[in-house]
Short mmCIF file of C-alpha atoms in Angstrom, two decimals:
data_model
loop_
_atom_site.label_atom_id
_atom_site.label_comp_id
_atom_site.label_asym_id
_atom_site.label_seq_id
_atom_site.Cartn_x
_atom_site.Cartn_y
_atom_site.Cartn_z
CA UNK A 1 94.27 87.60 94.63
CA UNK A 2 93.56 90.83 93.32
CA UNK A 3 93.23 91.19 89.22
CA UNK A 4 92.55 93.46 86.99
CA UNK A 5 91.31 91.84 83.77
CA UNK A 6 92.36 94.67 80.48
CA UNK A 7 89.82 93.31 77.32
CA UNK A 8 87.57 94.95 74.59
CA UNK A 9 85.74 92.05 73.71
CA UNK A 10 82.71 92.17 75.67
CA UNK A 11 81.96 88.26 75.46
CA UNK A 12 85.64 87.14 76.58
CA UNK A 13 85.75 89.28 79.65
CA UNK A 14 82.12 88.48 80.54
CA UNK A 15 83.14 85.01 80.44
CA UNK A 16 86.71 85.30 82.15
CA UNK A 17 84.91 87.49 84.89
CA UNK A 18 82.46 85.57 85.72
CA UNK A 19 84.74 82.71 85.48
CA UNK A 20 87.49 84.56 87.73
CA UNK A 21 84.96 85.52 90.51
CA UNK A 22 83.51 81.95 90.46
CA UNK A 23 87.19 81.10 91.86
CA UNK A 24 87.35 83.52 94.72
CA UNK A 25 89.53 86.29 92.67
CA UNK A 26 88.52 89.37 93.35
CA UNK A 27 88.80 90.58 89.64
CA UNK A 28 87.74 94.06 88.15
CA UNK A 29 87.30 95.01 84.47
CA UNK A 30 88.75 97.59 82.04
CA UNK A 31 87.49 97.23 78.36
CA UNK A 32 89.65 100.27 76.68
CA UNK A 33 93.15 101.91 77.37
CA UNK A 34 92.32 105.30 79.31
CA UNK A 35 90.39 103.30 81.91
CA UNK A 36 92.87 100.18 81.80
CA UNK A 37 95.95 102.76 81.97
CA UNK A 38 94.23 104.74 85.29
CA UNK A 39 93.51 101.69 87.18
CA UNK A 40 97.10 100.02 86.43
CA UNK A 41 98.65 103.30 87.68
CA UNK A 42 96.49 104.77 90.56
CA UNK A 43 95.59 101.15 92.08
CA UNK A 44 97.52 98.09 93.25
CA UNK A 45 97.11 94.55 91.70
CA UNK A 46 98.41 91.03 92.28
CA UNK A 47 98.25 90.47 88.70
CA UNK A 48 96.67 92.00 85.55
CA UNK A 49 95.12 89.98 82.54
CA UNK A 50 96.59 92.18 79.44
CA UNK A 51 95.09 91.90 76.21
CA UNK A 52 97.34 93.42 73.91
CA UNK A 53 94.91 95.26 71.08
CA UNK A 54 92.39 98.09 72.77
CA UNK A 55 90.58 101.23 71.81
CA UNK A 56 90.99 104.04 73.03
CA UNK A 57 94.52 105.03 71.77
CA UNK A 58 96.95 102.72 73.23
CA UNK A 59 97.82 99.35 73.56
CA UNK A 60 98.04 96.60 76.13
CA UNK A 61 101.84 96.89 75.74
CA UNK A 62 101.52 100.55 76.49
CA UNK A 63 99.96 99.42 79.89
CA UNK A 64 102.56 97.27 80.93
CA UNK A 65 104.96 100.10 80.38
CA UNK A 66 103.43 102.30 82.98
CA UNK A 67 102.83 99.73 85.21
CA UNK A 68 106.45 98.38 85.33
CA UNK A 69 107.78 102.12 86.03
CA UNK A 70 105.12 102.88 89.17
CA UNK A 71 104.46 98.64 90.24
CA UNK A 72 106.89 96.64 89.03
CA UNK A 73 105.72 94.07 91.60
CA UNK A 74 102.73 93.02 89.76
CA UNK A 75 102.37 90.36 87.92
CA UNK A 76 101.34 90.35 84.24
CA UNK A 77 99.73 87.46 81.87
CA UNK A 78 99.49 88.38 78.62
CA UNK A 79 96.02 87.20 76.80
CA UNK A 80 96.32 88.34 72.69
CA UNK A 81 95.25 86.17 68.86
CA UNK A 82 98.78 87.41 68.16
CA UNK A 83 100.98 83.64 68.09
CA UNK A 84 103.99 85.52 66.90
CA UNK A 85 107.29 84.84 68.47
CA UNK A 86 108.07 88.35 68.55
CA UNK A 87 104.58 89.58 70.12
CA UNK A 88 106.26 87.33 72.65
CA UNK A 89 109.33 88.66 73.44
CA UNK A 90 108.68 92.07 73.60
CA UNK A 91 105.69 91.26 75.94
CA UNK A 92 108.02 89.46 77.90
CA UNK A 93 110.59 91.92 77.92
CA UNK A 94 108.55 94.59 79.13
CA UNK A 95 107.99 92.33 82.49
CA UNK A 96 105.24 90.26 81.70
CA UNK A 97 105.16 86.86 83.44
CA UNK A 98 103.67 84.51 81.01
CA UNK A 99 101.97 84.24 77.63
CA UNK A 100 98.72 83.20 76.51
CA UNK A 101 97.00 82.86 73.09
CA UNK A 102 93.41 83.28 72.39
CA UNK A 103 91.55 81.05 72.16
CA UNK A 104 92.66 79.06 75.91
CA UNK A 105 90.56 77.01 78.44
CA UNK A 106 89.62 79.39 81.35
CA UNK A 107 90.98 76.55 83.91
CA UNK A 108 94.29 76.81 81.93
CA UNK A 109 94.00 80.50 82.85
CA UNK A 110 93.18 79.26 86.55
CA UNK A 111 95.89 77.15 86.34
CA UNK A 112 98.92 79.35 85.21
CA UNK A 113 97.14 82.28 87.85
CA UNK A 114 97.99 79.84 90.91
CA UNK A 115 101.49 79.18 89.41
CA UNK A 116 102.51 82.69 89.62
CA UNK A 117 100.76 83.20 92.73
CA UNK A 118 103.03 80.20 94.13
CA UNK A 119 106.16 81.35 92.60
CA UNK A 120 106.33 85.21 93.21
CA UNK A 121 105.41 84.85 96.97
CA UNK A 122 106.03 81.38 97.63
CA UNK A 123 109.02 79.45 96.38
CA UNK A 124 107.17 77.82 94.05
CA UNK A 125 105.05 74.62 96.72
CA UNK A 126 101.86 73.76 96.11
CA UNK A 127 101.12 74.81 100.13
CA UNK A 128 101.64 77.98 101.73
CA UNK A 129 103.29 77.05 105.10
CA UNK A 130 104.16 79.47 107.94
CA UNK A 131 105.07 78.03 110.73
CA UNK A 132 101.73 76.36 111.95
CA UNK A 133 99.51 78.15 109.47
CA UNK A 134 99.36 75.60 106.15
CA UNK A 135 97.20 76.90 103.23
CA UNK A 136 96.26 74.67 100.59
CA UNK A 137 95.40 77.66 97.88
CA UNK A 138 93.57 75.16 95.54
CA UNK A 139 90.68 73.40 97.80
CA UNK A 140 91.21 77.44 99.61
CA UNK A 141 91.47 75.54 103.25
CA UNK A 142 93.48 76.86 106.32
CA UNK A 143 95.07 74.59 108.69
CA UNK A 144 96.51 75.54 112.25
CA UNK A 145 98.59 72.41 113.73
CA UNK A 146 97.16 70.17 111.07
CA UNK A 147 93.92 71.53 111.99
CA UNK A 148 91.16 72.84 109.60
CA UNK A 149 90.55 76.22 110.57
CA UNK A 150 86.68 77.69 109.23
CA UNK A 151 87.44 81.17 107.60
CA UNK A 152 84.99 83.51 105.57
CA UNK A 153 86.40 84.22 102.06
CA UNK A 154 87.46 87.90 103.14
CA UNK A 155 89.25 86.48 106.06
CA UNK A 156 90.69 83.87 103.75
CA UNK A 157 91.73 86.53 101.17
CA UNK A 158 93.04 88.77 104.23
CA UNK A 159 95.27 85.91 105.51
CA UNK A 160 96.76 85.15 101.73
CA UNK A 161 97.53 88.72 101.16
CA UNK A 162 99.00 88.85 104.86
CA UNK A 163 101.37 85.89 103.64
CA UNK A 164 102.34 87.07 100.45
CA UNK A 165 103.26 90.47 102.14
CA UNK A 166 104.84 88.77 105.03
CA UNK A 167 107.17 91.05 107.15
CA UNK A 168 106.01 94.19 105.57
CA UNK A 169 104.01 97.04 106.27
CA UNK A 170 100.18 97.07 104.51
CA UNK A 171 98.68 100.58 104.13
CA UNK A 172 95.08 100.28 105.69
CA UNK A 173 94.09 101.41 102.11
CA UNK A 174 96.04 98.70 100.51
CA UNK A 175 94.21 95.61 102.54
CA UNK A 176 90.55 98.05 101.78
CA UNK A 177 91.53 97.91 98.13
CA UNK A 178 92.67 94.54 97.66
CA UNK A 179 89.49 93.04 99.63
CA UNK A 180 86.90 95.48 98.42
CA UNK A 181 88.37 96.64 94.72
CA UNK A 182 86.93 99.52 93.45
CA UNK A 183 84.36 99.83 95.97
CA UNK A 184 86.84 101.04 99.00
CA UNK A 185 87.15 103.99 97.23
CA UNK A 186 82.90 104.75 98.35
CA UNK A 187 84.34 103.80 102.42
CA UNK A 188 84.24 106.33 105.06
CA UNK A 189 86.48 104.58 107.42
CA UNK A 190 88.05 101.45 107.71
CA UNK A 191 85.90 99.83 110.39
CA UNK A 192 85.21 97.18 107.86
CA UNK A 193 88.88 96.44 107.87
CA UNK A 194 89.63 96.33 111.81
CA UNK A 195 86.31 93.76 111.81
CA UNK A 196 88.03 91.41 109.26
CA UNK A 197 91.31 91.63 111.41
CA UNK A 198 89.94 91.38 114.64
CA UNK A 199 88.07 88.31 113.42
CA UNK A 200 90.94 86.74 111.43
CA UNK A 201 93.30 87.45 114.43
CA UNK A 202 91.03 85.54 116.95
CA UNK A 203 90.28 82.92 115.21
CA UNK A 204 94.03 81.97 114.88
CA UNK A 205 94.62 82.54 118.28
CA UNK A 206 91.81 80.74 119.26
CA UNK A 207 93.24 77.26 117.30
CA UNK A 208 96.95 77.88 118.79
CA UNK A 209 98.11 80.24 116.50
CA UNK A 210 100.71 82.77 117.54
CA UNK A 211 99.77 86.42 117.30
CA UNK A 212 101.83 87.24 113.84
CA UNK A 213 99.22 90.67 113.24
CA UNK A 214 100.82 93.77 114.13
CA UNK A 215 99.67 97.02 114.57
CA UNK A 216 101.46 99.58 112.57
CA UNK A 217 100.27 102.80 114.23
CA UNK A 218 98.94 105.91 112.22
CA UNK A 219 99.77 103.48 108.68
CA UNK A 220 98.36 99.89 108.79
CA UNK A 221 99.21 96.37 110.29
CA UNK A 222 102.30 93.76 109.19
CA UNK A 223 101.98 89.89 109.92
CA UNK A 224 105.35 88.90 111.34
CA UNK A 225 107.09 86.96 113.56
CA UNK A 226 110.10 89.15 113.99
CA UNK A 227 109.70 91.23 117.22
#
């Protein structure tokens, strides 16, 4: 999962980053509104950790805003000291997806992360099942025909976001941003990506695994099994 984690206060996101990339999330940081306002627009994100009060002439609400008009697919969890019931609701009401209030347990965090995870892409189960491909998100294994399969994390991150994108087309930039972050933007060419698919792809195969990755030409690659 790809985050973007929006906070001013340097020792909360140290600790929530750290924390975050401990897990496997590939999480970047933006500690005041211009720079949490350009990422939430130009780039894509599974989810983005909103704190509410910034500097830099906006607001975490303000955020949400533009990110609901240009990606109204991502998720948003709300992080603020603000308890009020009406911080809530109009939080809420501008899209986001849940509610948390400083201070909270960073596996509480974890916790309500792999919820939304489950429920915007996956019905809400606990395992991610396509046909023989089972993934058990929280110990991050991959089976094929009850089968542990051995992935690196990219290739484990690359099969997720394959699944949770499931029938439709990924941008060859997309899959560079969402494995890589920030960094894809310093790539060349995307020989990094056709490694991580071309190792993903055989190692599926190899286990029994029907050949689900398709080759978009000239735009990207969709994992399918619709002909």
């Amino acid at each position: 999962m790809k985050i973007l984690l929006i906070e001013d206060e340097l020792e909360l996101a140290t600790s929530v980053l750290d924390f975050l990339k401990s897990e496997h999330y590939l999480v970047e940081l933006a500690s005041d509104f211009p720079t949490a306002y350009e990422k939430a627009i130009v780039y894509e994100y599974d989810c983005l950790i909103v704190d509410i009060n910034l500097p830099g002439g906006g607001t975490g609400l303000d955020v949400i805003r533009a990110l609901k008009k240009l990606h109204p697919e991502s998720a948003v969890i709300i992080i603020s000291a603000r308890n009020g019931v009406e911080d809530r609701i109009v939080g809420l009401d501008l899209g986001a997806d849940d509610y948390l209030t400083k201070p909270f347990h960073l596996s509480e965090l974890n916790a309500r992360l792999k919820a939304l995870l489950r429920r915007r892409h996956f019905g809400g189960s606990s395992d991610i099942v396509f046909h023989e491909i089972k993934i058990k998100p929280a110990e991050r294994n991959v089976y094929i025909k009850e089968n542990l399969l051995d992935l690196t994390p990219k290739e484990y991150d690359l099969l997720l976001y394959f699944l949770s994108n499931q029938h439709h087309v990924l941008r060859r930039e997309s899959i560079a941003e969402h494995l890589l972050g920030d960094d894809a933007d310093q790539m060349d060419d995307f020989n990094f990506i056709y490694s991580h698919i071309k190792n993903l792809r055989k190692k599926l195969i190899d286990r029994g695994c029907l050949d689900y990755v398709k080759a978009v030409y000239g735009i990207g690659y969709k994992f399918t099994d619709k002909k």
